[in-house]
């Protein structure tokens, strides 16, 4: 009769916990662990962000570094279950065990549950970020630079892939499959990091900003296609043409169809919202739209963030753009830092230690990959045509960060056995370096003006 | 080297999933499940809320009923793992399996992970709700009605407990321990439901509203103490005096100490926020405070929501009250409906079916418990003294809903074996009835004026 899981209700569970026999996660303690993790994440993001704002670096870099410090590389406050990581290694779980009634037998399930929640919150964070970016974007401007963005994306995928694969095979005698795999990892662009920095610099709506965002979105789609191609190569030794055709068609249909359909239904939606009488109607109807499109994106094997971006683009064209933007802001402030801190926390920077002999082979290859990664994306700026006076350097630099997308390639390579440890480490180093240097480089690329966001009150002339 | 769980990153995982060997939850699909659940929750909350707003009932009632409809009682869209509930019974998981690459072997882990996330989001929802209620409360007014609130709380715990326990023993020949347990379940007050209705009626800051909120907070503390007493009785047959003394002292120390300490540090905190340069500083510093106090509350075996309420009270006294209130509003709009819909979804209303012979014994006892539950709380209004012209009826009615707190008693009773199925069903029926009738009763109690919230545009005269 009782839907059994009432024992996972919020209330009075520390008392109930003492009676539990099976080691089941106690909801009150999972919540406590999640809240403690959020406190640590927010502290790391604010301390890192404030320091970076003061030394004139993008705050997102501070959030990433803050994440590295509390994560698997250093303090072990925020770590996630996985290869060889036990619940007892998590300092959050240690605190939880020391201060609450947490049963040692329930340590692992509580750790897993808490990690699952924080992980999903961080992913909701990047979904909300892309929704916000879409909401602040101008679809017409984006379409105007569409061809340039497409060229930038294609060049930014082709050049690093060809240079990287050929270089690894010719210079380092890496076999074809691993070389192709590492080359593929070079093609990614982290739209999250790039978009956040552009927003901080107040350059999202500039022509350069729109080209970068457009190219990064297309790059996400291309990345999925590249991964499908490479994955097929690794598994079956041949390229699965039908799969690629399916991905290309579904991606195009989703981006174009989503926007057209959205434009059709959004007036009715706005009318509906205006007739609703309860609190939060605009926000919830918009979130329903964002989540539905994100879900459809996942269902057709694209990324959730693409759906959220399209939903933002559609709603940006309605009369509610400004009001919704105001309401999304606190939600983004709450969830987006979770994403960047978690990306930092998950990054094991110990592969960067040159004094560890096990790292040395990887670091040599990594140096090559980093060079290709930077050059291969910076040249994309040169491919922009027909826009005199455009900041080509900024566009190229904006495409540099690989972020979480590059790490997925590395993880995928490790799972399939395509990458040996040295090559895998090299890919991770490449991802770390490009991710962490891109924000300051982008600020420099836009010059002193670009850095003059309203929140940066320190004198600009001495910096850069 | 790679913090293994990158495979649970957001990106391109549908492709990775096809390669997974061990049935591990795929993060992209967990996210998809969570987003789909949120869509269903938001639809249920808005449809239910809008219907209730139009027929002049509190929207929270619509959210609860919307939850019942999508939950375990009807559509099985939003259900949670537990006694006899399989992942395959969840319609959300069925949709996920039908539309994505979800591996059948990973169905159960994905269901568990998604449920854990939704469950925790709903608990964060009530934490944010109590934070917001605290932020909208006036500490001075609350202290002014402190004695009245304490009297209301004590009367509201004593009368239902004595009437319920004695009635069950004398009228229904229930043995002492189960009778005491069922009596204890009658003592709870759901602060969440009461506070939400008061906010909707714009009566939070009225004297009646402040007394109800103050009494409901104290009732939460008293409820924890009652549960400790009863739990000790069931387990050891005796009352654990030291445990009770500990709970009373720690609760008093927490409420008073938290407020005093908060008042001391809040000016420094506001000064710090003013000097911060990054986006979202006010919000994140406030959330850090709310989560830290919530964590401390859990650590000393109180409830997380008490900590959030105290944090809100403290910040309400700062110059940032209004600005923070504006920022918390969208976050509450996003998370609070999750709480109410989940409470509804978890409630199995099949125990209310009088045509099921198995329910009949429980329903007869339930009728008695419902009467005691209502009378026992309504009389608390009579106990208010020294405030001529106060709406005693409204105060009494405001204490009626048992909500999730009452269900914890029922679940606890089932786990310990103290309640037999009929008595457990009766307690659940009592909780359902008091929870669902309290919002409309409260609106009636405050009269036509009270119902005239700014969002209610329909004519009031014909209603009530």
Short mmCIF file of N, CA and C in Angstrom, two decimals, chain A residues 1-6 8-12 16 19 27 31-32 35 38-39 42-43 46 49-50 54 59 81 83 95-96 99 101 113 116-117 120 123 126 132 223-224 227 275-281 283-284 288 291 294-295 299 301 303 305 327 329-334 343 346-348 351 404 407-408 411-412 416 424-425 428 455, chain B residues 1-6 8-12 15-16 19 27 31-32 35 38-39 42-43 46 49-50 54 59 81 83 95-96 99 101 113 116-117 120 123 126 132 223-224 227 275-281 283-284 287-288 291 294-295 299 301 303 305 327 329-334 346-348 351 404 407-408 411-412 416 424-425 455:
data_model
loop_
_atom_site.label_atom_id
_atom_site.label_comp_id
_atom_site.label_asym_id
_atom_site.label_seq_id
_atom_site.Cartn_x
_atom_site.Cartn_y
_atom_site.Cartn_z
N UNK A 1 0.82 -1.20 0.00
CA UNK A 1 0.00 0.00 0.00
C UNK A 1 0.85 1.26 0.00
N UNK A 2 1.79 1.22 0.89
CA UNK A 2 2.68 2.37 0.95
C UNK A 2 3.71 2.25 -0.16
N UNK A 3 3.82 3.26 -0.98
CA UNK A 3 4.86 3.18 -2.04
C UNK A 3 6.23 3.17 -1.40
N UNK A 4 6.60 2.06 -0.91
CA UNK A 4 7.75 1.71 -0.09
C UNK A 4 8.83 2.76 0.16
N UNK A 5 9.03 3.61 -0.82
CA UNK A 5 10.20 4.48 -0.72
C UNK A 5 9.94 5.70 0.14
N UNK A 6 8.84 5.71 0.89
CA UNK A 6 8.69 6.85 1.80
C UNK A 6 9.83 6.92 2.78
N UNK A 8 12.61 7.07 2.00
CA UNK A 8 13.60 7.99 1.45
C UNK A 8 13.07 9.41 1.47
N UNK A 9 12.04 9.66 2.22
CA UNK A 9 11.58 11.04 2.35
C UNK A 9 12.61 11.82 3.16
N UNK A 10 12.42 13.10 3.13
CA UNK A 10 13.39 13.99 3.75
C UNK A 10 13.39 13.92 5.26
N UNK A 11 12.29 13.48 5.81
CA UNK A 11 12.04 13.85 7.20
C UNK A 11 12.46 12.80 8.21
N UNK A 12 13.18 13.26 9.22
CA UNK A 12 13.50 12.44 10.39
C UNK A 12 14.25 11.17 10.06
N UNK A 16 15.53 7.07 11.42
CA UNK A 16 15.19 5.83 10.74
C UNK A 16 16.44 5.06 10.36
N UNK A 19 17.87 2.14 12.09
CA UNK A 19 17.16 0.88 12.08
C UNK A 19 17.34 0.09 10.79
N UNK A 27 17.93 8.88 2.22
CA UNK A 27 17.73 10.08 1.41
C UNK A 27 18.18 11.35 2.13
N UNK A 31 20.94 13.80 0.62
CA UNK A 31 20.70 15.24 0.51
C UNK A 31 21.79 16.03 1.23
N UNK A 32 22.17 15.56 2.43
CA UNK A 32 23.23 16.24 3.19
C UNK A 32 24.53 16.22 2.39
N UNK A 35 24.26 18.66 -0.49
CA UNK A 35 24.37 20.06 -0.05
C UNK A 35 25.80 20.41 0.31
N UNK A 38 27.70 20.84 -2.84
CA UNK A 38 27.38 22.12 -3.47
C UNK A 38 28.08 23.27 -2.75
N UNK A 39 28.16 23.18 -1.42
CA UNK A 39 28.88 24.22 -0.67
C UNK A 39 30.34 24.28 -1.13
N UNK A 42 30.52 25.67 -4.70
CA UNK A 42 30.30 27.11 -4.76
C UNK A 42 31.50 27.87 -4.19
N UNK A 43 32.08 27.35 -3.10
CA UNK A 43 33.26 28.01 -2.54
C UNK A 43 34.39 27.99 -3.57
N UNK A 46 33.63 30.41 -6.44
CA UNK A 46 33.71 31.83 -6.10
C UNK A 46 35.14 32.26 -5.80
N UNK A 49 36.93 32.11 -9.12
CA UNK A 49 36.42 33.15 -10.01
C UNK A 49 36.85 34.55 -9.57
N UNK A 50 36.79 34.81 -8.27
CA UNK A 50 37.14 36.14 -7.78
C UNK A 50 38.63 36.44 -7.99
N UNK A 54 40.19 39.36 -10.47
CA UNK A 54 41.10 40.40 -9.97
C UNK A 54 42.40 40.46 -10.75
N UNK A 59 36.60 34.40 -15.40
CA UNK A 59 36.23 33.70 -14.17
C UNK A 59 36.06 32.20 -14.40
N UNK A 81 32.74 8.14 -8.41
CA UNK A 81 33.06 6.71 -8.46
C UNK A 81 33.65 6.37 -9.83
N UNK A 83 37.18 4.11 -11.88
CA UNK A 83 38.36 3.25 -11.83
C UNK A 83 39.16 3.44 -10.55
N UNK A 95 33.58 13.45 5.90
CA UNK A 95 32.92 14.45 6.76
C UNK A 95 31.53 13.95 7.14
N UNK A 96 30.83 13.44 6.14
CA UNK A 96 29.47 12.94 6.36
C UNK A 96 29.49 11.84 7.42
N UNK A 99 30.18 13.29 10.96
CA UNK A 99 29.25 14.24 11.59
C UNK A 99 27.81 13.78 11.60
N UNK A 101 24.82 10.27 11.19
CA UNK A 101 24.60 8.87 11.59
C UNK A 101 24.85 7.90 10.45
N UNK A 113 25.02 7.49 -4.86
CA UNK A 113 23.81 8.29 -5.07
C UNK A 113 24.15 9.78 -5.12
N UNK A 116 25.87 10.62 -8.35
CA UNK A 116 24.91 10.62 -9.46
C UNK A 116 24.16 11.95 -9.50
N UNK A 117 23.75 12.42 -8.33
CA UNK A 117 22.99 13.68 -8.27
C UNK A 117 23.87 14.86 -8.71
N UNK A 120 24.50 14.76 -12.44
CA UNK A 120 23.35 15.17 -13.23
C UNK A 120 23.10 16.68 -13.08
N UNK A 123 25.35 18.36 -15.41
CA UNK A 123 24.88 18.26 -16.79
C UNK A 123 23.66 19.16 -17.04
N UNK A 126 25.05 22.61 -17.78
CA UNK A 126 25.48 22.95 -19.14
C UNK A 126 24.27 23.04 -20.07
N UNK A 132 20.55 29.43 -22.04
CA UNK A 132 20.76 30.86 -21.83
C UNK A 132 21.51 31.48 -23.01
N UNK A 223 31.55 16.56 -34.42
CA UNK A 223 32.25 15.69 -33.47
C UNK A 223 31.55 14.36 -33.29
N UNK A 224 30.20 14.44 -33.23
CA UNK A 224 29.42 13.20 -33.09
C UNK A 224 29.61 12.32 -34.32
N UNK A 227 33.10 10.80 -34.27
CA UNK A 227 33.17 9.71 -33.30
C UNK A 227 32.49 8.46 -33.85
N UNK A 275 -2.15 33.70 -20.57
CA UNK A 275 -3.45 33.39 -19.97
C UNK A 275 -3.32 32.58 -18.68
N UNK A 276 -2.10 32.15 -18.35
CA UNK A 276 -1.93 31.34 -17.14
C UNK A 276 -1.90 32.22 -15.91
N UNK A 277 -2.43 31.68 -14.80
CA UNK A 277 -2.63 32.49 -13.60
C UNK A 277 -1.66 32.14 -12.49
N UNK A 278 -0.92 31.04 -12.63
CA UNK A 278 -0.09 30.61 -11.52
C UNK A 278 1.33 31.13 -11.66
N UNK A 279 2.02 31.13 -10.53
CA UNK A 279 3.39 31.63 -10.46
C UNK A 279 4.33 30.76 -11.28
N UNK A 280 5.30 31.42 -11.94
CA UNK A 280 6.36 30.67 -12.62
C UNK A 280 5.95 30.05 -13.94
N UNK A 281 4.84 30.49 -14.54
CA UNK A 281 4.36 29.85 -15.76
C UNK A 281 5.34 30.03 -16.92
N UNK A 283 8.55 30.55 -16.89
CA UNK A 283 9.75 29.76 -16.68
C UNK A 283 9.49 28.27 -16.94
N UNK A 284 8.41 27.75 -16.37
CA UNK A 284 8.19 26.30 -16.49
C UNK A 284 7.84 25.90 -17.92
N UNK A 288 10.01 23.34 -20.02
CA UNK A 288 9.41 22.17 -20.68
C UNK A 288 9.89 22.10 -22.13
N UNK A 291 13.63 21.14 -22.23
CA UNK A 291 13.88 19.74 -21.88
C UNK A 291 13.33 18.79 -22.96
N UNK A 294 15.78 18.93 -25.74
CA UNK A 294 17.01 18.24 -25.32
C UNK A 294 16.81 16.73 -25.38
N UNK A 295 15.62 16.31 -24.94
CA UNK A 295 15.34 14.87 -24.97
C UNK A 295 15.31 14.35 -26.40
N UNK A 299 17.48 11.46 -28.11
CA UNK A 299 16.82 10.32 -28.75
C UNK A 299 17.35 10.08 -30.16
N UNK A 301 20.34 10.63 -31.03
CA UNK A 301 21.78 10.43 -30.85
C UNK A 301 22.60 11.71 -30.99
N UNK A 303 23.37 15.65 -28.96
CA UNK A 303 23.59 15.99 -27.57
C UNK A 303 22.43 16.80 -27.01
N UNK A 305 22.56 19.31 -25.10
CA UNK A 305 22.78 20.75 -25.13
C UNK A 305 22.36 21.37 -26.46
N UNK A 327 14.83 35.58 -15.54
CA UNK A 327 14.48 34.47 -14.66
C UNK A 327 15.47 33.31 -14.78
N UNK A 329 18.63 33.68 -15.32
CA UNK A 329 19.93 34.08 -14.78
C UNK A 329 20.25 33.45 -13.41
N UNK A 330 19.35 33.57 -12.41
CA UNK A 330 19.70 32.95 -11.12
C UNK A 330 19.84 31.44 -11.22
N UNK A 331 19.02 30.82 -12.08
CA UNK A 331 19.11 29.36 -12.22
C UNK A 331 20.46 28.99 -12.82
N UNK A 332 20.90 29.77 -13.82
CA UNK A 332 22.22 29.54 -14.40
C UNK A 332 23.31 29.80 -13.36
N UNK A 333 23.15 30.87 -12.57
CA UNK A 333 24.15 31.16 -11.54
C UNK A 333 24.29 30.01 -10.56
N UNK A 334 23.18 29.31 -10.33
CA UNK A 334 23.18 28.22 -9.37
C UNK A 334 23.76 26.93 -9.97
N UNK A 343 33.89 19.62 -14.10
CA UNK A 343 34.86 19.33 -15.17
C UNK A 343 36.28 19.42 -14.60
N UNK A 346 37.08 16.52 -12.12
CA UNK A 346 37.27 15.20 -12.74
C UNK A 346 38.59 15.09 -13.48
N UNK A 347 39.24 16.22 -13.72
CA UNK A 347 40.48 16.21 -14.49
C UNK A 347 41.66 15.85 -13.60
N UNK A 348 42.32 14.76 -13.93
CA UNK A 348 43.48 14.35 -13.14
C UNK A 348 44.72 14.98 -13.75
N UNK A 351 48.87 13.70 -14.80
CA UNK A 351 49.53 13.31 -16.06
C UNK A 351 50.46 14.41 -16.56
N UNK A 404 35.33 19.10 -22.04
CA UNK A 404 34.76 17.78 -21.74
C UNK A 404 34.60 16.93 -22.99
N UNK A 407 37.66 15.01 -23.63
CA UNK A 407 37.85 13.96 -22.64
C UNK A 407 36.99 12.73 -22.94
N UNK A 408 35.85 12.96 -23.56
CA UNK A 408 35.01 11.82 -23.95
C UNK A 408 35.75 10.97 -24.99
N UNK A 411 38.30 8.96 -23.11
CA UNK A 411 37.68 7.86 -22.37
C UNK A 411 37.25 6.76 -23.33
N UNK A 412 36.67 7.17 -24.45
CA UNK A 412 36.22 6.22 -25.46
C UNK A 412 37.39 5.42 -26.01
N UNK A 416 37.81 1.30 -25.68
CA UNK A 416 37.89 0.43 -26.86
C UNK A 416 39.28 -0.16 -27.03
N UNK A 424 46.86 7.93 -24.58
CA UNK A 424 45.69 8.42 -23.86
C UNK A 424 46.07 9.60 -22.96
N UNK A 425 47.20 9.46 -22.25
CA UNK A 425 47.67 10.54 -21.40
C UNK A 425 47.95 11.78 -22.25
N UNK A 428 44.80 13.53 -23.00
CA UNK A 428 44.27 14.23 -21.82
C UNK A 428 45.06 15.53 -21.58
N UNK A 455 31.53 43.98 -15.17
CA UNK A 455 31.86 43.55 -13.82
C UNK A 455 33.35 43.72 -13.51
N UNK B 1 44.89 6.99 -14.76
CA UNK B 1 45.13 8.40 -15.05
C UNK B 1 43.84 9.14 -15.32
N UNK B 2 43.04 8.55 -16.14
CA UNK B 2 41.77 9.19 -16.43
C UNK B 2 40.82 8.87 -15.29
N UNK B 3 40.24 9.90 -14.69
CA UNK B 3 39.28 9.62 -13.62
C UNK B 3 38.07 8.90 -14.18
N UNK B 4 38.25 7.66 -14.45
CA UNK B 4 37.40 6.70 -15.13
C UNK B 4 36.00 7.12 -15.52
N UNK B 5 35.39 7.95 -14.71
CA UNK B 5 33.98 8.20 -14.93
C UNK B 5 33.71 9.22 -16.01
N UNK B 6 34.73 9.57 -16.78
CA UNK B 6 34.44 10.46 -17.90
C UNK B 6 33.45 9.83 -18.85
N UNK B 8 30.86 8.88 -18.03
CA UNK B 8 29.55 9.35 -17.64
C UNK B 8 29.41 10.84 -17.95
N UNK B 9 30.26 11.37 -18.78
CA UNK B 9 30.08 12.75 -19.19
C UNK B 9 28.86 12.84 -20.10
N UNK B 10 28.47 14.06 -20.33
CA UNK B 10 27.25 14.30 -21.07
C UNK B 10 27.36 13.91 -22.54
N UNK B 11 28.55 13.89 -23.04
CA UNK B 11 28.71 14.04 -24.48
C UNK B 11 28.82 12.73 -25.23
N UNK B 12 28.05 12.63 -26.28
CA UNK B 12 28.16 11.55 -27.25
C UNK B 12 28.00 10.18 -26.63
N UNK B 15 26.37 6.89 -28.29
CA UNK B 15 27.25 6.06 -29.08
C UNK B 15 28.08 5.13 -28.21
N UNK B 16 28.57 5.71 -27.10
CA UNK B 16 29.38 4.89 -26.21
C UNK B 16 28.56 3.75 -25.63
N UNK B 19 28.51 0.21 -26.65
CA UNK B 19 29.71 -0.59 -26.42
C UNK B 19 29.83 -1.09 -24.99
N UNK B 27 25.23 8.19 -18.28
CA UNK B 27 24.86 9.52 -17.75
C UNK B 27 23.96 10.29 -18.69
N UNK B 31 20.36 11.60 -17.60
CA UNK B 31 19.95 13.00 -17.82
C UNK B 31 18.67 13.07 -18.64
N UNK B 32 18.59 12.25 -19.69
CA UNK B 32 17.38 12.25 -20.52
C UNK B 32 16.17 11.84 -19.69
N UNK B 35 15.24 14.72 -17.41
CA UNK B 35 14.58 15.82 -18.13
C UNK B 35 13.14 15.43 -18.48
N UNK B 38 11.10 15.69 -15.40
CA UNK B 38 10.82 17.09 -15.07
C UNK B 38 9.72 17.64 -15.98
N UNK B 39 9.76 17.27 -17.26
CA UNK B 39 8.70 17.71 -18.18
C UNK B 39 7.34 17.24 -17.67
N UNK B 42 6.41 19.14 -14.49
CA UNK B 42 6.00 20.52 -14.74
C UNK B 42 4.62 20.57 -15.40
N UNK B 43 4.37 19.63 -16.32
CA UNK B 43 3.04 19.58 -16.95
C UNK B 43 1.98 19.30 -15.90
N UNK B 46 1.51 22.36 -13.64
CA UNK B 46 0.86 23.52 -14.28
C UNK B 46 -0.59 23.22 -14.60
N UNK B 49 -2.32 23.04 -11.23
CA UNK B 49 -2.34 24.37 -10.61
C UNK B 49 -3.29 25.33 -11.31
N UNK B 50 -3.27 25.31 -12.64
CA UNK B 50 -4.14 26.23 -13.39
C UNK B 50 -5.62 25.90 -13.19
N UNK B 54 -8.41 28.34 -11.32
CA UNK B 54 -9.66 28.76 -11.98
C UNK B 54 -10.90 28.43 -11.18
N UNK B 59 -3.30 26.56 -5.61
CA UNK B 59 -2.59 25.85 -6.68
C UNK B 59 -1.82 24.64 -6.15
N UNK B 81 11.63 3.53 -7.01
CA UNK B 81 11.95 2.16 -6.66
C UNK B 81 11.48 1.89 -5.23
N UNK B 83 9.16 -1.17 -2.58
CA UNK B 83 8.47 -2.45 -2.39
C UNK B 83 7.72 -2.90 -3.64
N UNK B 95 9.30 4.83 -22.09
CA UNK B 95 9.51 5.81 -23.17
C UNK B 95 11.00 5.89 -23.50
N UNK B 96 11.81 5.93 -22.44
CA UNK B 96 13.26 6.02 -22.62
C UNK B 96 13.77 4.82 -23.42
N UNK B 99 12.70 5.06 -27.15
CA UNK B 99 13.17 6.15 -28.00
C UNK B 99 14.67 6.35 -27.98
N UNK B 101 18.84 4.61 -26.98
CA UNK B 101 19.65 3.39 -27.10
C UNK B 101 19.77 2.67 -25.77
N UNK B 113 19.06 5.49 -10.72
CA UNK B 113 19.82 6.75 -10.74
C UNK B 113 18.89 7.92 -10.99
N UNK B 116 16.81 8.62 -7.95
CA UNK B 116 17.62 9.26 -6.91
C UNK B 116 17.74 10.77 -7.18
N UNK B 117 17.95 11.11 -8.45
CA UNK B 117 18.12 12.53 -8.80
C UNK B 117 16.80 13.29 -8.59
N UNK B 120 16.10 13.72 -4.90
CA UNK B 120 16.93 14.74 -4.27
C UNK B 120 16.53 16.14 -4.74
N UNK B 123 13.68 17.18 -2.72
CA UNK B 123 14.07 17.58 -1.37
C UNK B 123 14.78 18.94 -1.39
N UNK B 126 12.05 21.55 -1.33
CA UNK B 126 11.44 21.97 -0.06
C UNK B 126 12.45 22.76 0.78
N UNK B 132 13.02 30.38 1.18
CA UNK B 132 12.24 31.52 0.67
C UNK B 132 11.24 32.00 1.72
N UNK B 223 7.88 17.06 16.46
CA UNK B 223 7.66 15.81 15.75
C UNK B 223 8.87 14.90 15.82
N UNK B 224 10.06 15.51 15.68
CA UNK B 224 11.29 14.72 15.76
C UNK B 224 11.44 14.12 17.16
N UNK B 227 8.90 11.31 17.59
CA UNK B 227 9.34 10.11 16.87
C UNK B 227 10.46 9.40 17.64
N UNK B 275 31.83 43.44 -2.31
CA UNK B 275 33.16 43.59 -2.89
C UNK B 275 33.44 42.54 -3.96
N UNK B 276 32.56 41.58 -4.11
CA UNK B 276 32.80 40.54 -5.11
C UNK B 276 32.46 41.02 -6.51
N UNK B 277 33.22 40.55 -7.49
CA UNK B 277 33.11 41.08 -8.84
C UNK B 277 32.44 40.12 -9.81
N UNK B 278 32.23 38.88 -9.42
CA UNK B 278 31.70 37.90 -10.37
C UNK B 278 30.19 37.77 -10.27
N UNK B 279 29.63 37.27 -11.34
CA UNK B 279 28.19 37.11 -11.44
C UNK B 279 27.66 36.11 -10.40
N UNK B 280 26.48 36.41 -9.85
CA UNK B 280 25.81 35.45 -8.98
C UNK B 280 26.36 35.36 -7.57
N UNK B 281 27.15 36.35 -7.14
CA UNK B 281 27.79 36.24 -5.82
C UNK B 281 26.78 36.24 -4.69
N UNK B 283 23.67 35.34 -4.69
CA UNK B 283 22.92 34.08 -4.66
C UNK B 283 23.76 32.94 -4.10
N UNK B 284 25.00 32.82 -4.59
CA UNK B 284 25.79 31.66 -4.18
C UNK B 284 26.22 31.75 -2.71
N UNK B 287 23.21 30.77 -0.80
CA UNK B 287 22.96 29.32 -0.86
C UNK B 287 23.98 28.56 -0.01
N UNK B 288 25.23 29.04 -0.01
CA UNK B 288 26.24 28.40 0.85
C UNK B 288 25.75 28.43 2.29
N UNK B 291 22.78 26.03 2.77
CA UNK B 291 23.16 24.62 2.74
C UNK B 291 24.00 24.24 3.96
N UNK B 294 21.59 23.93 6.78
CA UNK B 294 20.80 22.71 6.57
C UNK B 294 21.61 21.48 6.94
N UNK B 295 22.89 21.51 6.55
CA UNK B 295 23.74 20.38 6.86
C UNK B 295 23.92 20.22 8.37
N UNK B 299 23.08 17.13 10.76
CA UNK B 299 24.13 16.54 11.59
C UNK B 299 23.68 16.41 13.04
N UNK B 301 20.70 15.82 13.91
CA UNK B 301 19.49 14.99 13.82
C UNK B 301 18.20 15.79 13.73
N UNK B 303 15.97 18.50 10.98
CA UNK B 303 15.69 18.42 9.55
C UNK B 303 16.42 19.51 8.77
N UNK B 305 15.34 21.27 6.39
CA UNK B 305 14.52 22.45 6.11
C UNK B 305 14.58 23.47 7.26
N UNK B 327 15.91 36.83 -6.75
CA UNK B 327 16.74 35.80 -7.39
C UNK B 327 16.32 34.39 -6.98
N UNK B 329 13.29 33.49 -6.39
CA UNK B 329 11.96 33.20 -6.92
C UNK B 329 12.01 32.21 -8.11
N UNK B 330 12.81 32.49 -9.16
CA UNK B 330 12.81 31.51 -10.27
C UNK B 330 13.33 30.14 -9.86
N UNK B 331 14.29 30.12 -8.93
CA UNK B 331 14.82 28.82 -8.47
C UNK B 331 13.73 28.06 -7.74
N UNK B 332 12.96 28.78 -6.91
CA UNK B 332 11.83 28.14 -6.23
C UNK B 332 10.78 27.69 -7.25
N UNK B 333 10.51 28.53 -8.24
CA UNK B 333 9.53 28.15 -9.27
C UNK B 333 9.94 26.87 -9.98
N UNK B 334 11.24 26.66 -10.11
CA UNK B 334 11.75 25.49 -10.81
C UNK B 334 11.75 24.24 -9.92
N UNK B 346 3.99 9.89 -4.98
CA UNK B 346 4.32 8.79 -4.08
C UNK B 346 3.14 8.29 -3.27
N UNK B 347 2.06 9.07 -3.25
CA UNK B 347 0.90 8.72 -2.43
C UNK B 347 0.04 7.71 -3.18
N UNK B 348 -0.13 6.54 -2.58
CA UNK B 348 -0.97 5.52 -3.21
C UNK B 348 -2.38 5.69 -2.68
N UNK B 351 -5.70 3.03 -1.19
CA UNK B 351 -6.20 2.69 0.15
C UNK B 351 -7.53 3.38 0.44
N UNK B 404 3.99 15.09 4.02
CA UNK B 404 5.07 14.11 3.98
C UNK B 404 5.51 13.68 5.39
N UNK B 407 3.49 10.83 6.55
CA UNK B 407 3.81 9.61 5.81
C UNK B 407 5.08 8.95 6.33
N UNK B 408 6.02 9.77 6.84
CA UNK B 408 7.22 9.19 7.42
C UNK B 408 6.86 8.36 8.64
N UNK B 411 5.46 5.11 7.36
CA UNK B 411 6.52 4.24 6.84
C UNK B 411 7.33 3.66 7.99
N UNK B 412 7.62 4.51 8.97
CA UNK B 412 8.40 4.07 10.12
C UNK B 412 7.63 2.99 10.89
N UNK B 416 8.98 -0.90 11.46
CA UNK B 416 9.22 -1.45 12.79
C UNK B 416 8.20 -2.51 13.15
N UNK B 424 -1.94 0.94 9.44
CA UNK B 424 -1.04 1.73 8.58
C UNK B 424 -1.85 2.41 7.47
N UNK B 425 -2.78 1.65 6.87
CA UNK B 425 -3.63 2.23 5.83
C UNK B 425 -4.44 3.39 6.41
N UNK B 455 -2.82 37.09 -8.20
CA UNK B 455 -2.88 36.27 -9.41
C UNK B 455 -4.28 35.72 -9.65
#
